[in-house]
mmCIF file with all atom_site columns, C-alpha atoms in Angstrom:
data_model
loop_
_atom_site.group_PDB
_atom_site.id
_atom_site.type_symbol
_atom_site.label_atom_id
_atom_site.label_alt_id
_atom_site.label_comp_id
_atom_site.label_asym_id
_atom_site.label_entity_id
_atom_site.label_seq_id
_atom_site.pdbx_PDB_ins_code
_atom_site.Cartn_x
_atom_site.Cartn_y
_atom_site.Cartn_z
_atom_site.occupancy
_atom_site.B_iso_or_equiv
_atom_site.pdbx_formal_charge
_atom_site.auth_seq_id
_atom_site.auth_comp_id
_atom_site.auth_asym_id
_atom_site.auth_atom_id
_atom_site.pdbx_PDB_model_num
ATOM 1   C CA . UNK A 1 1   ? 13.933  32.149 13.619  1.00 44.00 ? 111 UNK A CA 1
ATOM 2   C CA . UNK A 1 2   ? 12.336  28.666 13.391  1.00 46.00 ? 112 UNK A CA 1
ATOM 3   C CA . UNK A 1 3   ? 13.308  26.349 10.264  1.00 48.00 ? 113 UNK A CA 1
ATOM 4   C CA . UNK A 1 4   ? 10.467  25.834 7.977   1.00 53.00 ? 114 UNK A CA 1
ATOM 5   C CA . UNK A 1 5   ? 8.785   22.664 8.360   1.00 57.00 ? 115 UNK A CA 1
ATOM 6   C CA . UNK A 1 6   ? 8.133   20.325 4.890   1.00 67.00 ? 116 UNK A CA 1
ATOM 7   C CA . UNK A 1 7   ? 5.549   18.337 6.760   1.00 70.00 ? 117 UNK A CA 1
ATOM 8   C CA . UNK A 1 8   ? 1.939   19.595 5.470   1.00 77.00 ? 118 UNK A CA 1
ATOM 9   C CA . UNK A 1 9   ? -1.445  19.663 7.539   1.00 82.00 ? 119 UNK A CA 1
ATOM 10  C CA . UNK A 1 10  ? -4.493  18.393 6.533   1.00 88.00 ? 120 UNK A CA 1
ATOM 11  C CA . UNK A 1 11  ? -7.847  18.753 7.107   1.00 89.00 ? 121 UNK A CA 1
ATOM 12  C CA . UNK A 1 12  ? -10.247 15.741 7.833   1.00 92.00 ? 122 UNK A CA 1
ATOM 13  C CA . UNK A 1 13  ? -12.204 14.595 5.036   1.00 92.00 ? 123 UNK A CA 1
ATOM 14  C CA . UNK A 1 14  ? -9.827  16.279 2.511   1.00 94.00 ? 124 UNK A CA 1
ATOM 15  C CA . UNK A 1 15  ? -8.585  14.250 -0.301  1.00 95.00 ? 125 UNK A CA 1
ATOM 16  C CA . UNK A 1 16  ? -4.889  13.842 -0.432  1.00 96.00 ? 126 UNK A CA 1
ATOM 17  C CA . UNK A 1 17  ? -2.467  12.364 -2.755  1.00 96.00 ? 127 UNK A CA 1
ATOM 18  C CA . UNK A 1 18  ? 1.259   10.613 -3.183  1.00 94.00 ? 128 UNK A CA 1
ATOM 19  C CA . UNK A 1 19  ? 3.171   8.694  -5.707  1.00 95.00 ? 129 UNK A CA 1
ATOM 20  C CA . UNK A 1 20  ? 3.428   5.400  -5.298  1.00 94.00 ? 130 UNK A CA 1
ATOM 21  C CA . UNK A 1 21  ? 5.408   2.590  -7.338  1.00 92.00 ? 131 UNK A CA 1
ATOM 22  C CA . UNK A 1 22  ? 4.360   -1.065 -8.063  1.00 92.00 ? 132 UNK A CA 1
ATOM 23  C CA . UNK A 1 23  ? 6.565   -2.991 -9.742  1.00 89.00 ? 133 UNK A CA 1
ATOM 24  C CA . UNK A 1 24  ? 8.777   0.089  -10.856 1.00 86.00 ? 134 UNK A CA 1
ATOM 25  C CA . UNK A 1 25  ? 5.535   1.805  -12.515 1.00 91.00 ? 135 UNK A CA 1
ATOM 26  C CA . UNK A 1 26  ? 4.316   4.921  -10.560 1.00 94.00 ? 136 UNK A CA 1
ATOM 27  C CA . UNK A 1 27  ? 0.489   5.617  -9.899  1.00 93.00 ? 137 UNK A CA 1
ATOM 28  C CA . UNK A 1 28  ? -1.022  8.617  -8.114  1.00 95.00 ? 138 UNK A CA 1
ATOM 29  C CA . UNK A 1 29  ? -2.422  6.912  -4.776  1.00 95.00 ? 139 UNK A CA 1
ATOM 30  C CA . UNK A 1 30  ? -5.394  8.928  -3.370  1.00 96.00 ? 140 UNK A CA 1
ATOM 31  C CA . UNK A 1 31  ? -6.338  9.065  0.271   1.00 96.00 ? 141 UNK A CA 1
ATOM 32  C CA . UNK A 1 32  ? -9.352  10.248 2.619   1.00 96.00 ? 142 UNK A CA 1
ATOM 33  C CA . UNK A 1 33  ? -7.915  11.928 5.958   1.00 95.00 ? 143 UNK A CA 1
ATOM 34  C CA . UNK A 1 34  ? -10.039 10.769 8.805   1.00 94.00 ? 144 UNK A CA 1
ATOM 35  C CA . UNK A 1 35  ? -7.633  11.667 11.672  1.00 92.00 ? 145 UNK A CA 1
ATOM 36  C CA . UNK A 1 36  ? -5.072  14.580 11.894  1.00 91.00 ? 146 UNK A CA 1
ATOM 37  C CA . UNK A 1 37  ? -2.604  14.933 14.921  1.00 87.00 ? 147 UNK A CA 1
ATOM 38  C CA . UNK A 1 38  ? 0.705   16.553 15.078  1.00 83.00 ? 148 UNK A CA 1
ATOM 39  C CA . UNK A 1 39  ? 3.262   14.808 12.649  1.00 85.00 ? 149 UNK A CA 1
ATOM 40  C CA . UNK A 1 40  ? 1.076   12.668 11.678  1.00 89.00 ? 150 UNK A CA 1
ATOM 41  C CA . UNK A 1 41  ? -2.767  11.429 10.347  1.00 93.00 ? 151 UNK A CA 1
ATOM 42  C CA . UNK A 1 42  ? -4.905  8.630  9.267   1.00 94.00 ? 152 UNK A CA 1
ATOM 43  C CA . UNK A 1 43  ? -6.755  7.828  5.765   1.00 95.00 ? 153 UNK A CA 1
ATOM 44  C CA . UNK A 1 44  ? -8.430  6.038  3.880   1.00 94.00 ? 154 UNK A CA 1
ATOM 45  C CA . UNK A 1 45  ? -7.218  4.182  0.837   1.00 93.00 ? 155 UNK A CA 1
ATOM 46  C CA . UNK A 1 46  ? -9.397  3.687  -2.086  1.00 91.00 ? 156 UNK A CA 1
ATOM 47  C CA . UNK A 1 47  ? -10.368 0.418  -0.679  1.00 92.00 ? 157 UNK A CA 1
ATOM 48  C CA . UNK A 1 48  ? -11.746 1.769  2.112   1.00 90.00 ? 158 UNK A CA 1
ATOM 49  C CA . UNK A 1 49  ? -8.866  0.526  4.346   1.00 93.00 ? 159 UNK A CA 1
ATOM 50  C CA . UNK A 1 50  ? -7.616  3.075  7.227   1.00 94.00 ? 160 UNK A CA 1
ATOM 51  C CA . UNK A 1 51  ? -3.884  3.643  7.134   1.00 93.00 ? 161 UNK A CA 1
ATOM 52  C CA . UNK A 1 52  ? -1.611  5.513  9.041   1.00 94.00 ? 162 UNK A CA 1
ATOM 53  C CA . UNK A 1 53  ? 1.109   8.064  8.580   1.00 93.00 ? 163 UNK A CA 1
ATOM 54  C CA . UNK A 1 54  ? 3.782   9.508  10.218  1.00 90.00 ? 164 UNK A CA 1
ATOM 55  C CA . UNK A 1 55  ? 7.492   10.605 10.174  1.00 85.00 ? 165 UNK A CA 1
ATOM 56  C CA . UNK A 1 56  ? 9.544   13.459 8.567   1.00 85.00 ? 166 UNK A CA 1
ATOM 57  C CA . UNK A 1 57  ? 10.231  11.236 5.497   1.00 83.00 ? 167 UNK A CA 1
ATOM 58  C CA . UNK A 1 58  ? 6.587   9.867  4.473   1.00 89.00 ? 168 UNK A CA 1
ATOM 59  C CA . UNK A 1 59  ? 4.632   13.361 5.352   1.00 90.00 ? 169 UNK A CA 1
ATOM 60  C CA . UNK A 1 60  ? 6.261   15.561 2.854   1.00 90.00 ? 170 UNK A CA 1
ATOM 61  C CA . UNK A 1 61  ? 5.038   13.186 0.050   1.00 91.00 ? 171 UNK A CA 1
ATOM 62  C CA . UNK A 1 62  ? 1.899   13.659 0.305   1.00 94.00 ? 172 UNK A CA 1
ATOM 63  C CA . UNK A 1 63  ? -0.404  16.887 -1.135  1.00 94.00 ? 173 UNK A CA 1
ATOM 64  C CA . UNK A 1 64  ? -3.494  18.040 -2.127  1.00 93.00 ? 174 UNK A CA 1
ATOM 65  C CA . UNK A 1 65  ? -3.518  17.912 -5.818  1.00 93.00 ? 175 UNK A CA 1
ATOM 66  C CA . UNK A 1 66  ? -2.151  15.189 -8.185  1.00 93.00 ? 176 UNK A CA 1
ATOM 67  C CA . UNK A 1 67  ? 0.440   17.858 -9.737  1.00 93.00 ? 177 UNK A CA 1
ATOM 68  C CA . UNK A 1 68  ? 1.723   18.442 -6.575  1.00 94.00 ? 178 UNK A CA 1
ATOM 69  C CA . UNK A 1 69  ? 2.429   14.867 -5.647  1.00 94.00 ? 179 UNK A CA 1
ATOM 70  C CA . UNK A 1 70  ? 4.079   14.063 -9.081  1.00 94.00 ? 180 UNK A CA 1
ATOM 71  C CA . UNK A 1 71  ? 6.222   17.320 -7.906  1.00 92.00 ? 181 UNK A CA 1
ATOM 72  C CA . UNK A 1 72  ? 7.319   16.267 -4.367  1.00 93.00 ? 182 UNK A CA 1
ATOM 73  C CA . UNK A 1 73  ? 8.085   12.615 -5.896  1.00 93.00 ? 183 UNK A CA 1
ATOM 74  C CA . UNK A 1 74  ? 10.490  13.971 -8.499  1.00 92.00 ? 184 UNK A CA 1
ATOM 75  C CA . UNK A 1 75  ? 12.289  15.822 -5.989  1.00 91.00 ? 185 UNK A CA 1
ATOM 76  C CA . UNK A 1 76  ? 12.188  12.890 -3.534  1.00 90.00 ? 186 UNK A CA 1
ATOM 77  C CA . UNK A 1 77  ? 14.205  11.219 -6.176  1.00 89.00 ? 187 UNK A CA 1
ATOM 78  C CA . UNK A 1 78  ? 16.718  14.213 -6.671  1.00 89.00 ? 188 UNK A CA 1
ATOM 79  C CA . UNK A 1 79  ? 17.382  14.130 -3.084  1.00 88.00 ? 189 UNK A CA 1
ATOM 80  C CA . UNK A 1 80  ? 18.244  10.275 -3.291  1.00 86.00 ? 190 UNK A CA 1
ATOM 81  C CA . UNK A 1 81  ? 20.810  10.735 -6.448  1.00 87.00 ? 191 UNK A CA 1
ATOM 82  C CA . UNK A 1 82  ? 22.663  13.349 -4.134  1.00 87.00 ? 192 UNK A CA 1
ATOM 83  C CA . UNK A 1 83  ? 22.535  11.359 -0.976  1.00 84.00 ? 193 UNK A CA 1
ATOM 84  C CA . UNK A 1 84  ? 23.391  8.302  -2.876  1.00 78.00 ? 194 UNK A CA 1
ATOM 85  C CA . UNK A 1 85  ? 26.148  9.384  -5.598  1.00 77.00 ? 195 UNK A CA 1
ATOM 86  C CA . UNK A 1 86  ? 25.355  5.943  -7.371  1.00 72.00 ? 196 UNK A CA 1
ATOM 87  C CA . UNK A 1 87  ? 22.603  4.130  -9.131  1.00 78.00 ? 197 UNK A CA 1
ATOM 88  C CA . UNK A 1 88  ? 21.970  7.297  -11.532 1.00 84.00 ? 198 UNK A CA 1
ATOM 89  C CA . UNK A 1 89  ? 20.625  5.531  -14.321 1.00 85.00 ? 199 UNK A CA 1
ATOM 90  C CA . UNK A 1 90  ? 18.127  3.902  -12.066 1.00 86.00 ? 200 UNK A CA 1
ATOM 91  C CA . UNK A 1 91  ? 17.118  7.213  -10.628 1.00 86.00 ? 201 UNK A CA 1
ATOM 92  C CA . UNK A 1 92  ? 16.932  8.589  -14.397 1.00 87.00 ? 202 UNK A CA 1
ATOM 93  C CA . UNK A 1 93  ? 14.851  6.002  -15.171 1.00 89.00 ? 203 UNK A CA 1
ATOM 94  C CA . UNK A 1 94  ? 12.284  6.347  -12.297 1.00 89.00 ? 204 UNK A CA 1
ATOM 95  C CA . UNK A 1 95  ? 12.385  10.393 -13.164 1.00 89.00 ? 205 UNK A CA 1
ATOM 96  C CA . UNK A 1 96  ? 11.093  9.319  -16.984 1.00 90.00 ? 206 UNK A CA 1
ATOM 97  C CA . UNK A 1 97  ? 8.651   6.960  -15.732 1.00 91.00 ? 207 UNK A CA 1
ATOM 98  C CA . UNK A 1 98  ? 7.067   9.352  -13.582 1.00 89.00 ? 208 UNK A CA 1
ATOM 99  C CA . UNK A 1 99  ? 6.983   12.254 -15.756 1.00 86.00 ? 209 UNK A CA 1
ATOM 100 C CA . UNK A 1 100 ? 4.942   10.195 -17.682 1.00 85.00 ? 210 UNK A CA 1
ATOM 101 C CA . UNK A 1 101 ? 1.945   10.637 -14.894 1.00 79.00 ? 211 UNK A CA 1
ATOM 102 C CA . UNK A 1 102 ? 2.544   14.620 -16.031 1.00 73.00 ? 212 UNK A CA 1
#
């Protein structure tokens, strides 16, 4: 039996979204897919600038709803305290941060 795969597909002109940080504040980044291929697509930023994305680390990040996004970023950051053992109170501190976009 095949492993499930993390890494979602979109469909073009769907609206997507992922956490982002700036200056260790999160926002909710949105994103226009114009281009879908196999582990990977293009979109649009909100400045109308086309971006690219690819790889088993930045796809999972991304989803369709805002909820969603805020979800897959808080357990991006779980899977960094256990990979990491160290910096915990930084991690904490990102985790309050962004359940503040909740």
């Amino acid at each position: 039996m095949a492993a499930k795969s993390n890494i979602p597909r979109f469909k073009i002109g769907e609206s997507v979204y992922r956490v982002e940080w700036k200056k260790d504040v999160p926002f909710i980044a949105e994103y226009k897919v114009r281009e879908v291929t196999t582990g990977a697509f293009k979109a649009d930023n909100k400045s109308g600038k086309t971006e690219d994305f690819s790889g088993k680390t930045v796809l999972p990040l991304f989803a369709t709803t805002v909820v969603e996004a805020v979800d897959l970023a808080f357990e991006a950051i779980a899977k960094q305290v256990v990979k990491e053992k160290s910096n915990i109170a930084v991690h904490l501190k990102m985790a309050v941060r962004l359940g503040e976009l909740r």
